[in-house]
């Protein structure tokens, strides 16, 4: 079995007892050696994550592992924490573009998994022989559809929610004015949490019926973003 060329005995002979040193001191020692030996970070990481040496593989596996019970939130999934630090330092447009290209396949795979769950869900499949008006109303109930798609397609749902609630010029201009007018007129405490689902439909059949407190503050679409519709690859559409 392959092993590192320099074992514990070698380093004990060179450094003596290092247990008394702090973690910060040990890290400085390691990086000083990396710099002294002219080893790049890329070369170091490539060795760590491609090595077949058991001692190295074990440490790489622990880094990539997920431990939900870890006492340190950043220690539950170390790879994600390091990735977040990396993103904070990638400021240039070229860097951001490379990151998008890197994560795009992962995002596409997640969307396909969400789509497959929606397509295969039996409760969303319509059977003509058993079709009734009551069944259609039950199937197309906006709040139930939203809950269903949120559960079946969490990644896609969150992406659409970001898109639908992102500020646009019209909303950014009008929302502050509307809030100012509300402050002048006073708050009407009689407003119900939910609008009547049988009212306020436009000509296209879209309704704003939803918990107003959950979406009216978003500086995105003027309508409830939960009811944004997208077409699937077969040309049909599903509300989210």
Backbone as JSON, one array per atom type, in Angstrom:
{
  "sequence": "XXXXXXXXXXXXXXXXXXXXXXXXXXXXXXXXXXXXXXXXXXXXXXXXXXXXXXXXXXXXXXXXXXXXXXXXXXXXXXXXXXXXXXXXXXXXXXXXXXXXXXXXXXXXXXXXXXXXXXXXXXXXXXXXXXXXXXXXXXXXXXXXXXXXXXXXXXXXXXXXXXXXXXXXXXXXXXXXXXXXXXXXXXXXXXXXXXXXXXXXXXXXXXXXXXXXXXXXXXXXXXXXXXXXXXXXXXXXXXXX",
  "N": [[0.85, -1.2, 0.0], [0.54, 2.2, -0.85], [2.35, 4.9, 0.63], [3.11, 7.95, 2.42], [6.18, 9.6, 1.68], [7.57, 10.78, 3.71], [7.44, 10.04, 6.94], [5.93, 9.89, 10.29], [8.07, 9.48, 12.07], [10.18, 10.7, 10.72], [9.48, 13.44, 10.8], [9.34, 13.88, 13.54], [12.0, 13.69, 14.18], [12.94, 15.97, 12.94], [11.37, 18.14, 13.88], [10.73, 17.68, 16.5], [8.75, 17.59, 19.51], [5.63, 18.63, 18.68], [3.22, 19.07, 19.81], [2.77, 21.04, 21.66], [2.53, 23.33, 20.26], [0.42, 25.88, 18.81], [-2.57, 25.68, 16.72], [-2.51, 27.7, 14.82], [0.22, 28.24, 14.62], [1.12, 25.8, 13.58], [-0.16, 25.82, 11.09], [1.06, 28.01, 9.88], [3.61, 26.97, 9.69], [3.23, 24.85, 7.88], [2.36, 26.23, 5.54], [4.55, 27.87, 5.13], [6.43, 25.99, 4.41], [5.27, 25.05, 2.05], [5.48, 27.34, 0.45], [8.25, 27.68, 0.47], [9.07, 25.4, -0.89], [8.12, 25.95, -3.37], [5.58, 25.09, -4.21], [2.47, 25.16, -5.74], [-0.87, 26.24, -4.81], [-2.8, 24.97, -6.33], [-1.43, 22.67, -7.18], [-1.01, 21.44, -4.72], [-3.66, 20.97, -3.76], [-4.6, 19.37, -5.82], [-3.03, 17.09, -5.49], [-3.91, 16.26, -2.96], [-6.62, 15.56, -3.44], [-6.5, 13.63, -5.38], [-4.79, 11.68, -4.68], [-3.84, 8.29, -3.95], [-2.94, 7.41, -1.6], [-3.59, 6.15, 1.54], [-3.68, 7.58, 4.03], [-3.85, 10.2, 3.13], [-6.15, 10.12, 1.5], [-8.09, 9.51, 3.42], [-8.24, 11.86, 4.93], [-9.03, 13.67, 2.96], [-11.54, 12.62, 2.38], [-12.9, 13.07, 4.78], [-13.01, 15.82, 4.72], [-14.71, 16.25, 2.54], [-16.99, 15.1, 3.43], [-20.29, 15.02, 5.02], [-21.5, 16.15, 8.04], [-24.09, 16.46, 9.9], [-24.45, 16.76, 12.65], [-22.35, 18.16, 13.65], [-20.68, 20.36, 15.88], [-19.8, 22.88, 15.14], [-21.19, 25.09, 12.89], [-19.96, 25.68, 10.42], [-18.45, 23.47, 10.14], [-20.0, 21.33, 9.49], [-20.36, 20.77, 6.76], [-17.62, 21.02, 5.35], [-16.59, 21.49, 2.75], [-18.52, 23.1, 1.49], [-18.36, 25.4, 3.02], [-15.74, 26.31, 2.48], [-16.08, 26.75, -0.23], [-17.86, 28.9, -0.17], [-16.22, 30.88, 0.92], [-14.42, 31.09, -1.14], [-16.05, 32.07, -3.21], [-16.56, 34.63, -2.23], [-14.22, 35.91, -2.78], [-13.93, 35.93, -5.46], [-14.2, 38.26, -7.59], [-14.05, 39.48, -10.11], [-15.55, 39.94, -13.4], [-14.79, 37.93, -15.23], [-14.03, 35.83, -13.56], [-16.47, 35.32, -12.26], [-17.99, 34.47, -14.43], [-16.72, 32.08, -15.08], [-17.3, 30.62, -12.8], [-20.08, 30.4, -13.01], [-20.25, 28.82, -15.32], [-19.14, 26.55, -14.26], [-20.93, 25.7, -12.23], [-23.27, 25.42, -13.62], [-23.87, 22.84, -14.91], [-24.43, 21.32, -12.61], [-26.64, 22.66, -11.56], [-28.44, 22.29, -13.67], [-28.75, 19.51, -13.6], [-29.98, 19.27, -11.11], [-32.4, 20.59, -11.61], [-33.51, 18.87, -13.53], [-33.88, 16.58, -11.98], [-35.82, 17.56, -10.21], [-37.85, 18.05, -12.09], [-38.4, 15.45, -13.0], [-39.49, 14.32, -10.68], [-41.86, 15.79, -10.48], [-43.18, 15.1, -12.88], [-43.56, 12.36, -12.52], [-45.21, 12.22, -10.35], [-48.11, 10.88, -9.08], [-50.4, 12.18, -8.18], [-50.64, 14.44, -9.7], [-51.33, 13.67, -12.19], [-53.7, 13.49, -14.8], [-56.61, 11.72, -15.33], [-58.73, 10.97, -17.82], [-61.1, 9.42, -17.8], [-61.92, 9.51, -15.21], [-62.39, 12.12, -14.74], [-63.69, 15.05, -13.28], [-65.57, 18.1, -12.64], [-65.21, 18.96, -10.03], [-62.9, 17.57, -9.43], [-61.05, 18.77, -11.15], [-61.01, 21.38, -10.13], [-59.97, 20.83, -7.62], [-57.45, 19.8, -8.31], [-56.26, 22.0, -9.54], [-56.13, 23.92, -7.6], [-54.7, 26.84, -6.42], [-53.13, 27.27, -4.0], [-52.65, 24.66, -3.15], [-51.3, 23.62, -5.34], [-49.0, 25.22, -5.28], [-47.85, 24.4, -2.85], [-47.43, 21.72, -3.44], [-45.6, 21.79, -5.64], [-43.53, 23.12, -4.44], [-42.67, 21.2, -2.66], [-42.04, 19.02, -4.35], [-40.28, 20.06, -6.26], [-37.99, 21.56, -5.09], [-35.51, 22.93, -5.61], [-35.83, 24.13, -8.18], [-38.11, 25.62, -7.65], [-37.16, 27.49, -5.76], [-35.31, 28.86, -7.37], [-36.99, 30.05, -9.29], [-38.45, 31.64, -7.59], [-36.56, 33.52, -6.76], [-36.13, 34.78, -9.21], [-38.71, 35.8, -9.72], [-39.15, 37.55, -7.62], [-37.17, 39.43, -7.68], [-36.01, 42.81, -7.71], [-37.43, 45.16, -10.0], [-37.27, 47.96, -12.28], [-39.74, 49.35, -12.35], [-41.14, 48.48, -10.04], [-39.28, 49.16, -8.05], [-39.44, 51.89, -8.19], [-42.13, 52.47, -7.6], [-42.91, 51.12, -5.21], [-41.7, 52.39, -2.84], [-43.18, 54.81, -2.91], [-45.8, 53.86, -2.61], [-45.63, 52.75, -0.06], [-45.15, 55.02, 1.41], [-47.56, 56.38, 1.06], [-49.29, 54.63, 2.35], [-48.4, 54.88, 4.97], [-49.18, 57.49, 5.47], [-51.97, 57.33, 5.27], [-52.57, 55.48, 7.18], [-52.71, 52.2, 8.67], [-54.82, 49.62, 7.57], [-56.36, 47.48, 9.55], [-58.28, 45.64, 9.04], [-57.9, 44.17, 6.79], [-57.97, 41.03, 5.24], [-55.93, 38.03, 5.64], [-55.88, 36.44, 3.39], [-56.87, 36.9, 0.04], [-60.07, 36.75, -1.62], [-60.33, 33.85, -3.47], [-61.98, 33.75, -5.65], [-62.12, 36.19, -6.75], [-60.72, 39.15, -8.37], [-59.44, 38.22, -10.74], [-57.61, 38.45, -13.72], [-57.87, 39.13, -17.31], [-56.48, 37.03, -18.41], [-56.88, 35.04, -16.69], [-55.39, 34.97, -14.39], [-54.78, 35.17, -10.95], [-54.43, 37.25, -8.06], [-54.73, 36.13, -5.66], [-53.56, 35.3, -2.57], [-51.45, 34.95, 0.36], [-51.11, 38.11, 1.35], [-49.19, 39.29, 2.96], [-46.98, 37.79, 2.52], [-45.92, 38.28, 0.02], [-46.26, 40.88, -1.09], [-44.34, 42.7, -0.37], [-42.13, 42.23, -1.92], [-39.93, 43.53, -4.33], [-40.39, 42.78, -6.97], [-42.16, 41.12, -9.52], [-45.43, 42.54, -10.02], [-47.51, 40.94, -9.46], [-48.41, 38.03, -7.5], [-45.53, 36.21, -6.9], [-45.46, 33.49, -6.43], [-47.25, 32.32, -8.13], [-46.12, 32.28, -10.61], [-45.72, 31.08, -13.96], [-44.25, 28.41, -15.74], [-43.01, 26.84, -18.71], [-42.69, 23.38, -19.47], [-40.39, 21.0, -20.92], [-41.95, 19.72, -22.76], [-43.76, 21.49, -23.6], [-46.05, 21.98, -22.16], [-47.48, 23.66, -19.27], [-46.73, 24.55, -15.86], [-47.85, 25.7, -12.76], [-46.07, 27.54, -10.3]],
  "CA": [[0.0, 0.0, 0.0], [1.33, 3.43, -0.96], [2.41, 5.72, 1.84], [3.88, 9.17, 2.26], [7.63, 9.38, 1.74], [8.09, 11.3, 4.98], [6.49, 9.58, 7.95], [5.95, 10.56, 11.59], [9.42, 9.42, 12.63], [11.01, 11.7, 10.04], [9.15, 14.78, 11.29], [9.72, 13.97, 14.95], [13.43, 13.96, 14.2], [13.19, 17.33, 12.47], [10.62, 19.17, 14.59], [10.56, 17.36, 17.91], [7.37, 17.53, 19.99], [4.88, 19.79, 18.18], [1.9, 19.11, 20.47], [2.65, 22.28, 22.44], [2.31, 24.46, 19.34], [-0.98, 26.17, 18.48], [-2.96, 25.38, 15.35], [-2.05, 28.79, 13.96], [1.66, 28.03, 14.39], [1.26, 24.65, 12.68], [-0.58, 26.23, 9.75], [2.13, 28.85, 9.34], [4.72, 26.07, 9.36], [2.87, 24.13, 6.65], [2.36, 27.14, 4.38], [5.93, 28.3, 4.91], [7.07, 24.9, 3.67], [4.69, 25.06, 0.7], [6.09, 28.46, -0.28], [9.69, 27.41, 0.34], [9.25, 24.35, -1.9], [7.53, 26.45, -4.62], [4.42, 24.27, -4.57], [1.29, 26.02, -5.87], [-2.08, 25.76, -4.14], [-3.43, 24.03, -7.25], [-0.69, 21.41, -7.11], [-1.25, 20.84, -3.41], [-5.03, 20.46, -3.71], [-4.71, 18.27, -6.78], [-2.43, 15.91, -4.85], [-4.77, 15.83, -1.85], [-7.89, 14.98, -3.88], [-6.3, 12.55, -6.35], [-3.84, 10.7, -4.13], [-4.32, 6.97, -3.54], [-2.34, 7.12, -0.3], [-4.72, 6.04, 2.47], [-3.69, 8.67, 5.01], [-4.3, 11.4, 2.42], [-7.54, 9.9, 1.08], [-8.96, 9.58, 4.6], [-8.44, 13.27, 5.29], [-9.83, 14.28, 1.89], [-12.91, 12.13, 2.54], [-13.52, 13.78, 5.91], [-13.28, 17.19, 4.27], [-15.84, 16.23, 1.61], [-18.14, 14.48, 4.07], [-21.32, 15.87, 5.64], [-21.78, 15.75, 9.42], [-25.1, 17.4, 10.38], [-24.39, 16.93, 14.1], [-21.12, 18.87, 14.02], [-20.95, 21.49, 16.77], [-19.5, 24.11, 14.4], [-21.99, 25.12, 11.65], [-19.07, 25.65, 9.26], [-17.79, 22.18, 10.09], [-20.94, 20.29, 9.06], [-19.99, 20.44, 5.38], [-16.46, 21.9, 5.14], [-16.42, 21.86, 1.34], [-19.42, 24.21, 1.2], [-17.83, 26.59, 3.69], [-14.6, 26.78, 1.7], [-16.61, 27.27, -1.49], [-18.43, 30.23, 0.1], [-15.08, 31.79, 1.06], [-13.87, 31.25, -2.48], [-16.94, 32.95, -3.95], [-16.4, 36.0, -1.74], [-12.98, 36.47, -3.31], [-13.99, 35.95, -6.93], [-14.92, 39.5, -7.84], [-14.0, 39.95, -11.5], [-16.55, 39.33, -14.3], [-14.26, 36.7, -15.81], [-14.11, 34.8, -12.53], [-17.88, 34.98, -12.06], [-18.43, 33.71, -15.6], [-16.19, 30.72, -14.94], [-18.06, 29.96, -11.73], [-21.39, 30.07, -13.57], [-20.06, 27.67, -16.2], [-18.81, 25.4, -13.43], [-22.08, 25.22, -11.47], [-24.42, 25.23, -14.51], [-24.26, 21.43, -15.04], [-25.01, 20.86, -11.35], [-27.98, 23.25, -11.49], [-29.27, 21.62, -14.68], [-29.06, 18.17, -13.09], [-30.95, 19.43, -10.02], [-33.69, 20.92, -12.23], [-34.03, 17.65, -14.15], [-34.37, 15.73, -10.9], [-37.09, 18.16, -9.78], [-38.83, 17.83, -13.15], [-38.78, 14.03, -12.99], [-40.39, 14.07, -9.55], [-43.16, 16.37, -10.81], [-43.79, 14.3, -13.95], [-43.91, 11.03, -12.04], [-46.13, 12.28, -9.22], [-49.42, 10.38, -9.5], [-51.47, 13.11, -7.81], [-50.72, 15.49, -10.71], [-51.71, 13.07, -13.46], [-55.13, 13.6, -15.08], [-57.2, 10.56, -16.01], [-59.96, 11.47, -18.45], [-62.29, 8.65, -17.44], [-62.33, 9.85, -13.84], [-62.33, 13.58, -14.63], [-64.9, 15.77, -12.86], [-65.34, 19.51, -12.37], [-64.66, 19.06, -8.67], [-61.53, 17.07, -9.48], [-60.23, 19.8, -11.8], [-60.83, 22.46, -9.17], [-59.08, 20.34, -6.58], [-56.11, 19.67, -8.87], [-55.72, 23.31, -9.92], [-56.17, 24.86, -6.48], [-53.38, 27.5, -6.42], [-52.34, 27.05, -2.8], [-52.22, 23.26, -3.12], [-50.28, 23.47, -6.38], [-47.77, 25.84, -4.8], [-47.27, 23.52, -1.83], [-47.01, 20.49, -4.11], [-44.39, 22.04, -6.42], [-42.46, 23.48, -3.5], [-42.18, 19.94, -2.09], [-41.49, 18.14, -5.38], [-39.21, 20.71, -7.03], [-37.49, 22.63, -4.22], [-34.45, 23.73, -6.23], [-36.42, 24.93, -9.25], [-39.03, 26.55, -7.01], [-36.38, 28.58, -5.18], [-34.74, 29.66, -8.45], [-38.07, 30.86, -9.85], [-38.83, 32.64, -6.59], [-35.56, 34.58, -6.86], [-36.41, 35.5, -10.46], [-39.99, 36.5, -9.65], [-39.17, 38.57, -6.57], [-36.07, 40.37, -7.84], [-36.5, 44.16, -8.01], [-37.35, 45.73, -11.34], [-37.3, 49.42, -12.21], [-41.08, 49.84, -12.05], [-41.46, 48.2, -8.64], [-38.39, 49.92, -7.2], [-39.89, 53.27, -8.21], [-43.47, 52.64, -7.05], [-43.11, 50.58, -3.86], [-41.49, 53.4, -1.81], [-44.29, 55.76, -2.92], [-46.96, 53.19, -2.05], [-45.42, 52.62, 1.38], [-45.3, 56.35, 1.99], [-48.99, 56.68, 1.08], [-49.9, 53.8, 3.39], [-48.05, 55.48, 6.26], [-49.99, 58.69, 5.64], [-53.37, 56.96, 5.42], [-52.75, 54.57, 8.31], [-52.84, 50.79, 8.31], [-56.16, 49.04, 7.7], [-56.21, 46.17, 10.19], [-59.37, 44.75, 8.67], [-57.54, 43.43, 5.58], [-57.78, 39.61, 5.54], [-54.65, 37.46, 5.24], [-56.03, 35.87, 2.06], [-57.9, 37.45, -0.82], [-61.04, 35.77, -2.1], [-59.8, 33.23, -4.69], [-62.94, 33.9, -6.75], [-62.12, 37.58, -7.18], [-59.47, 39.74, -8.84], [-58.8, 37.51, -11.85], [-57.5, 39.29, -14.91], [-58.4, 38.51, -18.52], [-55.75, 35.79, -18.69], [-57.24, 34.04, -15.7], [-54.43, 34.95, -13.3], [-55.3, 35.78, -9.74], [-53.47, 37.69, -7.06], [-55.12, 35.53, -4.4], [-52.43, 34.7, -1.85], [-51.19, 35.68, 1.6], [-50.48, 39.35, 0.91], [-48.03, 39.59, 3.78], [-45.85, 36.98, 2.09], [-45.32, 38.61, -1.27], [-46.41, 42.25, -1.58], [-43.15, 43.48, -0.09], [-41.07, 41.96, -2.89], [-39.85, 44.53, -5.4], [-40.32, 42.06, -8.23], [-43.41, 41.2, -10.27], [-46.5, 43.14, -9.24], [-48.39, 39.85, -9.05], [-47.83, 37.06, -6.57], [-44.51, 35.41, -7.6], [-45.7, 32.06, -6.24], [-48.07, 31.81, -9.22], [-45.43, 32.38, -11.91], [-45.86, 29.85, -14.72], [-43.15, 28.08, -16.64], [-43.31, 25.72, -19.59], [-41.72, 22.29, -19.41], [-39.76, 20.7, -22.21], [-42.96, 19.2, -23.68], [-44.63, 22.56, -24.04], [-47.12, 22.24, -21.21], [-47.04, 24.6, -18.25], [-47.15, 24.22, -14.51], [-47.74, 26.84, -11.87], [-45.14, 27.31, -9.22]],
  "C": [[0.88, 1.25, 0.0], [1.27, 4.22, 0.34], [3.23, 6.97, 1.55], [5.37, 8.9, 2.45], [8.23, 9.83, 3.07], [7.09, 10.98, 6.08], [6.66, 10.34, 9.26], [7.35, 10.58, 12.2], [10.34, 10.47, 12.02], [10.76, 13.08, 10.65], [9.45, 14.94, 12.77], [11.2, 14.27, 15.09], [13.76, 15.38, 13.8], [12.59, 18.4, 13.38], [10.48, 18.91, 16.09], [9.09, 17.29, 18.27], [6.62, 18.79, 19.55], [3.52, 19.94, 18.87], [1.68, 20.4, 21.24], [2.36, 23.48, 21.56], [0.82, 24.63, 19.04], [-1.27, 25.78, 17.03], [-2.45, 26.45, 14.4], [-0.57, 28.62, 13.62], [1.88, 26.88, 13.41], [0.89, 25.02, 11.25], [0.48, 27.11, 9.09], [3.32, 27.99, 8.92], [4.46, 25.36, 8.03], [2.96, 25.04, 5.44], [3.76, 27.7, 4.1], [6.68, 27.26, 4.1], [6.57, 24.84, 2.23], [5.34, 26.16, -0.14], [7.57, 28.2, -0.53], [9.96, 26.39, -0.76], [8.67, 24.73, -3.27], [6.42, 25.52, -5.13], [3.2, 25.18, -4.63], [0.11, 25.41, -5.11], [-2.78, 24.73, -5.02], [-2.75, 22.66, -7.18], [-0.95, 20.68, -5.8], [-2.64, 20.22, -3.33], [-5.22, 19.29, -4.66], [-4.14, 16.98, -6.19], [-3.35, 15.36, -3.76], [-5.99, 15.07, -2.36], [-7.74, 13.91, -4.96], [-5.39, 11.45, -5.83], [-4.53, 9.4, -3.74], [-3.7, 6.54, -2.21], [-3.43, 7.2, 0.77], [-4.8, 7.21, 3.45], [-4.2, 9.98, 4.39], [-5.77, 11.28, 2.03], [-8.5, 10.02, 2.26], [-9.24, 11.03, 4.98], [-9.25, 14.0, 4.22], [-11.29, 13.87, 2.02], [-13.62, 12.84, 3.68], [-13.86, 15.21, 5.53], [-14.53, 17.25, 3.4], [-17.1, 15.66, 2.24], [-19.1, 15.5, 4.68], [-21.66, 15.32, 7.01], [-22.78, 16.73, 10.03], [-25.04, 17.67, 11.88], [-23.15, 17.68, 14.57], [-21.45, 20.11, 14.84], [-20.7, 22.84, 16.1], [-20.3, 24.1, 13.1], [-21.13, 25.05, 10.39], [-18.36, 24.31, 9.11], [-18.7, 21.06, 9.62], [-20.62, 19.82, 7.65], [-18.84, 21.36, 4.99], [-16.3, 22.37, 3.7], [-17.29, 23.06, 0.97], [-18.91, 25.51, 1.83], [-16.65, 27.17, 2.91], [-15.06, 27.37, 0.37], [-17.18, 28.67, -1.3], [-17.31, 31.27, 0.27], [-14.47, 32.1, -0.3], [-14.73, 32.22, -3.3], [-16.78, 34.41, -3.52], [-15.19, 36.69, -2.37], [-12.94, 36.5, -4.83], [-14.84, 37.14, -7.37], [-15.01, 39.88, -9.31], [-15.07, 39.26, -12.34], [-16.08, 38.01, -14.89], [-14.34, 35.55, -14.82], [-15.56, 34.35, -12.32], [-18.42, 34.15, -13.22], [-17.94, 32.27, -15.51], [-16.93, 29.94, -13.87], [-19.42, 29.53, -12.24], [-21.28, 28.85, -14.47], [-19.78, 26.4, -15.4], [-20.06, 24.82, -12.75], [-23.29, 24.95, -12.36], [-24.81, 23.76, -14.66], [-24.91, 20.87, -13.78], [-26.44, 21.38, -11.21], [-28.92, 22.56, -12.47], [-29.67, 20.22, -14.21], [-30.1, 18.25, -11.97], [-32.34, 19.74, -10.57], [-34.32, 19.69, -12.87], [-34.57, 16.68, -13.1], [-35.71, 16.24, -10.38], [-38.18, 17.87, -10.8], [-39.32, 16.39, -13.17], [-39.74, 13.72, -11.85], [-41.79, 14.61, -9.83], [-43.89, 15.51, -11.83], [-44.3, 12.97, -13.43], [-44.92, 11.04, -10.89], [-47.56, 11.92, -9.66], [-50.55, 11.37, -9.22], [-51.64, 14.23, -8.83], [-51.13, 14.96, -12.08], [-53.23, 13.07, -13.62], [-55.59, 12.37, -15.85], [-58.58, 10.96, -16.51], [-61.2, 10.73, -17.96], [-62.8, 8.98, -16.03], [-62.43, 11.36, -13.63], [-63.69, 14.17, -14.27], [-64.54, 17.24, -12.65], [-64.7, 19.7, -11.0], [-63.2, 18.61, -8.65], [-60.58, 18.08, -10.1], [-59.95, 20.94, -10.83], [-59.85, 22.07, -8.06], [-57.63, 20.3, -7.08], [-55.45, 21.02, -9.11], [-55.81, 24.34, -8.81], [-54.79, 25.5, -6.3], [-52.53, 27.19, -5.19], [-51.82, 25.62, -2.72], [-51.15, 22.99, -4.17], [-48.94, 24.04, -5.91], [-47.07, 24.95, -3.78], [-46.71, 22.25, -2.46], [-45.69, 20.71, -4.86], [-43.22, 22.44, -5.53], [-41.83, 22.21, -2.92], [-41.48, 19.08, -3.13], [-40.29, 18.74, -6.1], [-38.61, 21.86, -6.23], [-36.43, 23.53, -4.86], [-35.02, 24.67, -7.28], [-37.36, 25.98, -8.67], [-38.26, 27.76, -6.45], [-35.77, 29.47, -6.26], [-35.79, 30.58, -9.07], [-38.49, 31.96, -8.87], [-37.85, 33.81, -6.6], [-35.84, 35.44, -8.1], [-37.66, 36.37, -10.32], [-40.01, 37.62, -8.62], [-38.04, 39.58, -6.68], [-36.6, 41.74, -8.23], [-36.41, 44.49, -9.49], [-37.58, 47.23, -11.23], [-38.67, 49.94, -11.8], [-41.4, 49.67, -10.57], [-40.57, 49.01, -7.7], [-38.84, 51.38, -7.1], [-41.2, 53.45, -7.45], [-43.63, 52.16, -5.61], [-42.82, 51.62, -2.77], [-42.62, 54.42, -1.73], [-45.53, 55.16, -2.27], [-46.83, 53.07, -0.53], [-45.59, 53.96, 2.07], [-46.77, 56.73, 2.09], [-49.7, 55.88, 2.17], [-49.62, 54.39, 4.77], [-48.9, 56.71, 6.53], [-51.44, 58.34, 5.95], [-53.62, 56.11, 6.66], [-52.97, 53.16, 7.81], [-54.25, 50.31, 8.56], [-56.03, 47.64, 8.26], [-57.31, 45.2, 9.82], [-59.05, 43.92, 7.44], [-57.3, 41.97, 5.92], [-56.42, 39.13, 5.05], [-54.71, 36.94, 3.82], [-57.12, 36.6, 1.3], [-58.86, 36.35, -1.23], [-60.54, 35.17, -3.4], [-60.73, 33.35, -5.88], [-62.97, 35.32, -7.29], [-60.74, 37.96, -7.71], [-58.73, 38.91, -9.87], [-58.72, 38.46, -13.03], [-57.99, 38.52, -16.12], [-57.71, 37.2, -18.84], [-56.05, 34.71, -17.67], [-56.27, 33.96, -14.54], [-55.01, 35.69, -12.1], [-54.17, 36.22, -8.83], [-53.76, 37.05, -5.71], [-53.93, 34.84, -3.76], [-52.26, 35.45, -0.55], [-50.43, 36.95, 1.27], [-49.22, 39.65, 1.7], [-46.79, 38.84, 3.31], [-45.2, 37.49, 0.81], [-45.4, 40.07, -1.68], [-45.18, 43.11, -1.31], [-42.01, 43.26, -1.06], [-41.09, 43.0, -4.0], [-39.67, 43.86, -6.75], [-41.6, 42.23, -9.02], [-44.5, 41.8, -9.39], [-47.52, 42.1, -8.81], [-47.65, 38.89, -8.13], [-46.81, 36.18, -7.29], [-44.71, 33.91, -7.45], [-46.46, 31.48, -7.42], [-47.42, 32.03, -10.58], [-45.55, 31.05, -12.63], [-44.66, 29.65, -15.63], [-43.55, 26.9, -17.49], [-42.27, 24.63, -19.44], [-41.25, 21.97, -20.81], [-40.77, 20.17, -23.22], [-43.96, 20.26, -24.12], [-45.8, 22.83, -23.12], [-46.6, 23.18, -20.15], [-47.5, 24.13, -16.89], [-46.88, 25.41, -13.62], [-46.79, 26.52, -10.75], [-45.39, 28.32, -8.11]]
}
